[in-house]
Short mmCIF file of C-alpha atoms and ligand atoms in Angstrom, two decimals:
data_model
loop_
_atom_site.label_atom_id
_atom_site.label_comp_id
_atom_site.label_asym_id
_atom_site.label_seq_id
_atom_site.Cartn_x
_atom_site.Cartn_y
_atom_site.Cartn_z
CA MET T 8 -4.94 -10.66 -23.89
CA ASP T 9 -8.25 -10.65 -21.80
CA VAL T 10 -8.13 -9.97 -18.20
CA ASP T 11 -8.50 -13.30 -16.85
CA GLN T 12 -6.28 -14.61 -19.09
CA GLY T 13 -3.49 -11.71 -18.07
CA VAL T 14 -4.36 -12.74 -14.55
CA ARG T 15 -3.89 -16.65 -14.91
CA LYS T 16 -0.95 -15.92 -16.61
CA ARG T 17 0.79 -14.24 -13.63
CA ILE T 18 -0.85 -16.40 -10.92
CA LYS T 19 1.46 -19.87 -10.87
CA ALA T 20 3.04 -22.37 -8.58
CA LEU T 21 6.31 -22.01 -7.51
CA GLU T 22 8.70 -23.92 -5.69
CA VAL T 23 10.47 -22.01 -2.68
CA MET T 24 12.93 -22.64 -0.05
CA VAL T 25 12.90 -21.01 3.71
CA ALA T 26 16.11 -19.07 3.40
CA GLU T 27 15.68 -17.32 6.63
CA VAL T 28 13.54 -17.42 9.48
CA VAL T 29 12.69 -14.04 11.59
CA VAL T 30 11.28 -14.39 15.00
CA GLU T 31 9.16 -10.68 15.02
CA THR T 32 7.29 -11.42 18.06
CA PRO T 33 6.24 -13.91 20.47
CA ASP T 34 3.74 -15.15 17.99
CA ALA T 35 4.79 -13.84 14.29
CA THR T 36 7.22 -14.90 12.08
CA THR T 37 8.55 -13.55 8.79
CA LEU T 38 9.58 -16.12 6.24
CA VAL T 39 12.09 -15.13 3.52
CA LEU T 40 11.75 -17.42 0.47
CA PHE T 41 14.59 -18.22 -1.67
CA THR T 42 12.93 -18.44 -5.28
CA GLY T 43 15.80 -19.62 -7.52
CA ASN T 44 15.74 -17.12 -10.57
CA ASP T 45 12.07 -16.73 -11.22
CA ARG T 46 11.16 -13.53 -12.01
CA LEU T 47 8.60 -12.33 -9.24
CA GLU T 48 5.88 -10.65 -10.87
CA TYR T 49 4.12 -8.81 -7.88
CA GLN T 50 2.88 -5.61 -6.62
CA PRO T 51 3.09 -4.07 -3.23
CA GLY T 52 -0.18 -5.71 -1.19
CA HIS T 53 -0.31 -8.64 -3.43
CA PHE T 54 -0.48 -12.04 -1.84
CA LEU T 55 0.47 -15.62 -2.18
CA THR T 56 -1.35 -18.88 -1.20
CA ILE T 57 -0.10 -22.00 0.57
CA ASP T 58 -1.79 -25.03 0.48
CA PRO T 59 -1.58 -26.93 3.95
CA HIS T 60 -1.85 -30.41 1.89
CA GLN T 61 1.76 -30.19 0.93
CA PHE T 62 3.02 -30.41 4.65
CA ASP T 63 3.31 -34.26 5.66
CA ALA T 64 3.52 -32.94 9.27
CA LEU T 65 -0.18 -31.98 9.07
CA ALA T 66 -1.45 -34.93 7.09
CA ARG T 67 -3.22 -36.73 9.83
CA TRP T 68 -4.95 -33.27 11.20
CA THR T 69 -5.53 -31.94 7.54
CA ALA T 70 -7.46 -34.83 7.22
CA PHE T 71 -9.50 -35.34 10.43
CA LEU T 72 -10.37 -31.54 10.13
CA GLU T 73 -11.71 -32.01 6.83
CA GLU T 74 -13.74 -34.89 8.25
CA GLY T 75 -15.17 -32.39 10.99
CA LYS T 76 -15.75 -29.69 8.63
CA ASN T 77 -16.74 -31.67 5.56
CA LYS T 78 -15.28 -29.70 3.65
CA LYS T 79 -11.63 -29.62 1.82
CA GLU T 80 -9.20 -27.28 3.47
CA PRO T 81 -8.61 -24.17 1.16
CA PRO T 82 -5.09 -22.98 0.76
CA ARG T 83 -4.35 -20.12 3.18
CA ALA T 84 -3.46 -16.53 1.87
CA TYR T 85 -0.51 -14.85 2.73
CA SER T 86 0.27 -11.05 1.92
CA ILE T 87 3.69 -10.23 0.83
CA ALA T 88 5.82 -8.55 3.31
CA SER T 89 8.74 -7.92 1.27
CA ALA T 90 8.79 -4.99 -1.53
CA ARG T 91 9.88 -5.07 -5.22
CA HIS T 92 13.50 -3.38 -4.97
CA GLU T 93 14.40 -5.57 -2.08
CA ASN T 94 15.27 -8.26 -4.35
CA ARG T 95 13.89 -10.98 -1.88
CA LEU T 96 10.36 -12.63 -1.15
CA ALA T 97 8.74 -12.35 2.71
CA ILE T 98 5.92 -13.44 4.09
CA THR T 99 4.99 -12.51 7.87
CA ILE T 100 2.63 -14.74 9.68
CA LYS T 101 1.00 -14.35 12.98
CA GLU T 102 -0.25 -17.40 14.63
CA GLU T 103 -3.68 -18.15 14.81
CA ARG T 104 -5.20 -18.88 18.62
CA PHE T 105 -7.69 -22.15 19.67
CA ILE T 106 -9.48 -20.49 22.66
CA PRO T 107 -11.87 -23.09 24.09
CA GLY T 108 -15.38 -22.25 24.01
CA THR T 109 -14.63 -19.55 21.41
CA THR T 110 -13.18 -20.87 18.54
CA ARG T 111 -15.15 -23.95 16.73
CA TYR T 112 -11.58 -25.70 15.44
CA PRO T 113 -7.81 -25.44 16.24
CA PRO T 114 -6.13 -23.33 13.55
CA LEU T 115 -4.28 -25.64 10.67
CA LEU T 116 -1.43 -24.07 8.82
CA SER T 117 -0.08 -20.76 11.02
CA PRO T 118 1.15 -22.70 13.92
CA LEU T 119 3.09 -24.54 11.49
CA LEU T 120 4.66 -21.81 9.73
CA VAL T 121 4.60 -19.67 12.92
CA ARG T 122 6.69 -22.20 14.90
CA ARG T 123 7.88 -25.19 13.15
CA THR T 124 9.58 -23.90 9.85
CA LEU T 125 13.42 -23.92 9.48
CA PRO T 126 15.47 -22.70 7.11
CA GLY T 127 15.90 -25.03 4.44
CA THR T 128 12.04 -26.22 4.38
CA ARG T 129 10.51 -26.31 1.10
CA MET T 130 7.11 -25.63 -0.08
CA THR T 131 5.08 -24.52 -2.87
CA ILE T 132 3.34 -20.81 -2.94
CA THR T 133 1.30 -19.80 -5.82
CA GLY T 134 0.96 -16.25 -6.40
CA PHE T 135 0.69 -12.89 -6.64
CA THR T 136 -2.51 -11.39 -6.76
CA GLY T 137 -4.84 -9.40 -4.87
CA PRO T 138 -6.76 -6.36 -5.64
CA TYR T 139 -5.35 -4.18 -2.72
CA THR T 140 -2.44 -2.17 -4.68
CA LEU T 141 -1.40 1.32 -5.23
CA PRO T 142 -4.35 2.39 -8.02
CA PRO T 143 -1.42 3.46 -10.77
CA ASP T 144 -3.10 7.11 -10.92
CA ILE T 145 -2.73 7.64 -7.11
CA GLU T 146 -0.73 10.48 -6.69
CA SER T 147 -3.23 12.31 -9.33
CA LYS T 148 -5.99 11.36 -6.85
CA THR T 149 -4.24 12.90 -3.57
CA ASP T 150 -1.45 13.40 -1.68
CA HIS T 151 -2.15 11.50 1.31
CA LEU T 152 -2.22 7.94 2.36
CA LEU T 153 -4.04 6.99 5.39
CA HIS T 154 -2.96 3.06 7.00
CA VAL T 155 -4.93 1.82 9.18
CA CYS T 156 -4.05 -1.83 10.58
CA ALA T 157 -4.30 -4.31 12.90
CA GLY T 158 -2.21 -6.96 14.01
CA SER T 159 -1.04 -9.22 10.88
CA GLY T 160 -3.43 -6.61 8.68
CA ILE T 161 0.35 -4.44 8.67
CA VAL T 162 1.95 -7.07 6.34
CA PRO T 163 0.50 -5.44 3.03
CA ASN T 164 0.75 -1.99 4.46
CA TYR T 165 4.60 -2.60 5.05
CA SER T 166 4.97 -3.14 1.86
CA ILE T 167 3.27 -1.02 -0.21
CA LEU T 168 4.97 2.01 2.52
CA LYS T 169 8.16 0.70 1.75
CA HIS T 170 7.61 0.88 -1.87
CA ALA T 171 6.40 4.38 -2.06
CA LEU T 172 8.78 5.84 0.17
CA GLU T 173 11.79 4.33 -1.80
CA GLN T 174 10.65 4.87 -5.07
CA ARG T 175 10.11 8.62 -4.04
CA MET T 176 6.42 8.79 -4.77
CA LYS T 177 5.00 12.24 -3.24
CA LEU T 178 2.61 10.63 -1.21
CA ARG T 179 2.88 11.66 2.53
CA HIS T 180 1.79 8.86 4.77
CA THR T 181 0.12 8.31 7.84
CA LEU T 182 -0.02 4.81 9.73
CA ILE T 183 -2.42 4.01 12.76
CA TYR T 184 -1.51 0.63 14.00
CA ALA T 185 -3.51 -1.33 16.70
CA ASN T 186 -2.40 -4.03 18.67
CA LYS T 187 -3.24 -5.43 22.06
CA SER T 188 0.32 -4.79 23.36
CA TRP T 189 3.50 -3.03 22.81
CA ASP T 190 5.22 -6.70 22.43
CA ASP T 191 2.67 -7.68 19.75
CA VAL T 192 3.83 -4.73 17.24
CA ILE T 193 5.12 -6.25 14.10
CA TYR T 194 7.89 -4.67 12.59
CA ARG T 195 8.60 -2.28 15.09
CA ARG T 196 12.20 -1.36 14.45
CA GLN T 197 11.24 -1.80 10.94
CA LEU T 198 8.98 1.08 11.15
CA ASP T 199 10.74 3.07 13.65
CA GLU T 200 13.70 3.00 11.22
CA LEU T 201 11.38 4.44 8.27
CA ARG T 202 10.09 7.05 10.01
CA VAL T 203 13.51 8.27 10.86
CA ARG T 204 14.57 8.15 7.39
CA PHE T 205 11.41 9.86 5.84
CA PRO T 206 10.36 12.28 8.53
CA GLU T 207 8.68 14.36 6.34
CA LYS T 208 6.45 11.56 4.56
CA LEU T 209 5.55 8.98 7.41
CA GLU T 210 3.97 9.60 10.66
CA ILE T 211 3.31 6.37 12.70
CA ILE T 212 0.60 6.23 15.42
CA HIS T 213 0.28 3.17 17.86
CA CYS T 214 -2.76 2.50 19.27
CA LEU T 215 -2.72 -0.40 22.09
CA SER T 216 -5.80 -1.88 23.61
CA ARG T 217 -4.91 -3.96 26.84
CA GLU T 218 -1.62 -1.41 27.68
CA SER T 219 -3.04 0.65 30.74
CA ASN T 220 0.08 3.26 31.29
CA PRO T 221 0.57 5.54 28.11
CA ARG T 222 3.91 7.13 30.14
CA ARG T 223 5.55 3.82 29.58
CA PHE T 224 5.99 4.17 25.81
CA PRO T 225 7.59 6.96 23.34
CA GLY T 226 5.18 10.13 22.01
CA HIS T 227 3.72 8.24 19.36
CA VAL T 228 1.94 5.46 21.15
CA ARG T 229 -1.26 5.81 22.74
CA VAL T 230 -3.24 3.85 24.87
CA GLY T 231 -6.52 2.65 23.55
CA ARG T 232 -8.77 1.34 20.38
CA VAL T 233 -8.74 3.28 16.84
CA ASP T 234 -11.98 5.55 17.21
CA GLU T 235 -13.34 8.13 15.35
CA GLY T 236 -11.10 10.84 17.92
CA VAL T 237 -7.70 9.03 16.27
CA LEU T 238 -8.65 8.76 12.83
CA ARG T 239 -10.08 12.70 13.15
CA SER T 240 -7.14 13.97 14.62
CA VAL T 241 -5.25 13.07 11.60
CA LEU T 242 -7.34 13.58 8.68
CA ALA T 243 -7.51 17.43 8.34
CA ASP T 244 -9.72 17.27 4.97
CA PRO T 245 -11.47 13.49 5.54
CA LYS T 246 -12.38 14.36 1.74
CA ALA T 247 -9.10 14.48 0.60
CA SER T 248 -7.18 11.25 1.78
CA HIS T 249 -7.26 7.56 0.85
CA VAL T 250 -7.36 5.09 3.29
CA PHE T 251 -5.68 1.33 2.88
CA LEU T 252 -7.24 -0.38 5.76
CA CYS T 253 -6.31 -3.93 6.62
CA GLY T 254 -6.96 -6.80 9.66
CA PRO T 255 -9.26 -8.66 10.39
CA ALA T 256 -13.19 -8.92 9.94
CA VAL T 257 -16.33 -10.67 11.26
CA THR T 258 -15.28 -14.13 9.34
CA LYS T 259 -18.06 -16.06 7.64
CA HIS T 260 -18.35 -18.28 10.31
CA GLU T 261 -18.75 -16.04 12.69
CA ARG T 262 -21.67 -14.35 10.73
CA ALA T 263 -23.62 -17.77 10.61
CA GLU T 264 -23.19 -18.55 13.73
CA ALA T 265 -24.49 -15.19 14.94
CA ARG T 266 -27.23 -15.82 12.42
CA ALA T 267 -28.36 -19.38 13.46
CA ARG T 268 -28.54 -17.61 17.40
CA GLY T 269 -30.65 -14.92 16.07
CA VAL T 270 -28.01 -12.27 16.80
CA GLU T 271 -25.85 -9.54 15.27
CA PRO T 272 -21.94 -10.77 14.99
CA GLN T 273 -19.74 -9.18 17.67
CA PRO T 274 -17.95 -6.61 14.81
CA ARG T 275 -14.37 -7.00 14.64
CA PHE T 276 -11.16 -4.27 13.87
CA LEU T 277 -12.25 -3.69 10.10
CA ASP T 278 -16.19 -3.52 10.53
CA SER T 279 -15.42 -1.23 13.55
CA ALA T 280 -12.99 0.97 11.94
CA LEU T 281 -15.43 1.23 8.38
CA ALA T 282 -18.31 2.61 10.79
CA ALA T 283 -15.89 5.41 11.98
CA LEU T 284 -14.32 6.47 8.94
CA ALA T 285 -17.96 6.55 7.39
CA SER T 286 -19.06 8.33 10.53
CA ILE T 287 -16.25 11.37 10.21
CA GLY T 288 -17.10 11.46 6.21
CA VAL T 289 -14.93 9.22 4.74
CA SER T 290 -16.40 7.80 1.53
CA ARG T 291 -16.19 4.11 0.73
CA ALA T 292 -14.43 5.32 -3.06
CA GLN T 293 -11.51 7.25 -1.09
CA ILE T 294 -11.20 3.29 1.07
CA HIS T 295 -9.10 0.18 -0.25
CA GLN T 296 -9.59 -2.59 2.37
CA GLU T 297 -8.50 -6.16 2.73
CA ASN T 298 -10.04 -8.25 4.90
CA TYR T 299 -8.29 -11.15 7.11
CA GLY T 300 -11.72 -12.53 8.38
C1 FAD U 226 -5.92 -11.70 1.30
C2 FAD U 226 -5.46 -12.22 2.76
C3 FAD U 226 -3.97 -11.96 3.34
C4 FAD U 226 -3.76 -12.31 4.03
N1 FAD U 226 -2.33 -12.25 4.58
C5 FAD U 226 -1.58 -12.94 5.90
C6 FAD U 226 -0.77 -12.24 6.48
O1 FAD U 226 -0.16 -11.82 6.14
N2 FAD U 226 -0.10 -12.69 7.95
C7 FAD U 226 -1.13 -13.43 8.70
O2 FAD U 226 -0.87 -13.97 9.35
N3 FAD U 226 -2.65 -14.05 8.20
C8 FAD U 226 -2.63 -13.61 6.38
N4 FAD U 226 -3.97 -13.86 6.38
C9 FAD U 226 -5.00 -15.17 7.25
C10 FAD U 226 -4.86 -16.20 6.69
O3 FAD U 226 -4.99 -16.40 5.44
C11 FAD U 226 -5.05 -17.60 7.60
O4 FAD U 226 -6.16 -17.18 7.41
C12 FAD U 226 -4.56 -17.45 9.00
O5 FAD U 226 -3.16 -17.73 8.82
C13 FAD U 226 -5.28 -18.56 9.47
O6 FAD U 226 -5.15 -19.83 9.30
P1 FAD U 226 -5.03 -21.30 9.68
O7 FAD U 226 -5.09 -22.47 8.73
O8 FAD U 226 -4.16 -21.03 10.93
O9 FAD U 226 -6.23 -21.27 10.83
P2 FAD U 226 -7.76 -22.16 10.17
O10 FAD U 226 -7.53 -23.55 9.94
O11 FAD U 226 -8.14 -21.23 8.71
O12 FAD U 226 -8.70 -21.23 11.14
C14 FAD U 226 -8.97 -19.87 11.68
C15 FAD U 226 -9.98 -20.00 12.32
O13 FAD U 226 -11.05 -19.97 11.79
C16 FAD U 226 -11.99 -20.97 12.40
N5 FAD U 226 -12.62 -22.32 11.35
C17 FAD U 226 -11.75 -22.42 10.37
N6 FAD U 226 -13.09 -23.39 9.62
C18 FAD U 226 -14.11 -23.32 10.42
C19 FAD U 226 -15.32 -23.74 9.95
N7 FAD U 226 -15.59 -24.95 9.34
N8 FAD U 226 -16.39 -23.46 10.92
C20 FAD U 226 -15.96 -22.27 11.93
N9 FAD U 226 -15.12 -21.82 12.14
C21 FAD U 226 -13.73 -22.08 11.57
C22 FAD U 226 -11.09 -21.66 13.57
O14 FAD U 226 -11.79 -22.57 14.70
C23 FAD U 226 -10.06 -20.67 13.86
O15 FAD U 226 -10.79 -19.94 14.85
C24 FAD U 226 -4.64 -13.48 5.26
C25 FAD U 226 -5.90 -13.74 4.94
C26 FAD U 226 -6.24 -13.26 3.38
C27 FAD U 226 -7.60 -13.35 3.34
#
């Protein structure tokens, strides 16, 4: 079987039912999906897709946006939040915002998934795929993974972390997790529990860009953005670790709009983190990245 056939065989449509809805933060929700007896062949770091056309509640909205954009709305990708040993499939969605004067169109699918999806809702998902997974020989390449995530970019890394820690892989992990505020931190309690259970294996640093008083928070919380200083402080030897980097990047729409105005697009989290990693000597071959742009 060639690789393409293998991938096609693995990606299939599944009818699922929402078994549980967990409110993680004011704008992020986890949907636990009941998949019946289907065997779930996914790896930590994979994503699934959801086609907005299947939801009657969005039909007029989808048609309206398709007319305005002159383009069919594509399925949206969502990283898998669960790990295989958990025997359940979960995704976590952060609601995209419409900011008048800044965003061109209101977001289509994420508001429905975050705010208006109830237990018992049925939907079709397609999965599982994606290149953002642990290479099979990762333990022979490094003993340390640096996870650098922002916002919902934590989702695939959370799955990778749970998998690697529970499977007792040799890897140590440092997670640098960027959010605007302490209340925006997705999986705050769950990450803390992992840190307490695996103190030798997992270190976590939260970076909060819109908080101002560091004394309000525990010691592993810093006020400010992810910058060269934070990255350097956790990479004793920048050539020795592998980095799993996930979060928002400049979108193709932002790039096109900036080009039309003859300016450079404003860098987003992933672009700035890549530049900071390069400047402290981490090579591209050490970096695995998932771009939510
Ligand atoms: C591999 C991958 C994994 C992901 N995993 C997750 C995850 O685990 N959790 C999560 O919350 N998100 C995840 N995402 C993001 C997710 O797929 C969606 O992009 C997100 O939920 C927004 O979808 P939406 O339908 O709500 O917004 P959209 O309708 O897609 O709109 C998003 C933004 O794009 C702008 N826009 C849309 N179309 C145009 C256009 N034609 N011209 C100009 N601007 C336009 C809108 O104005 C808006 O600002 C992932 C993305 C990828 C690629």
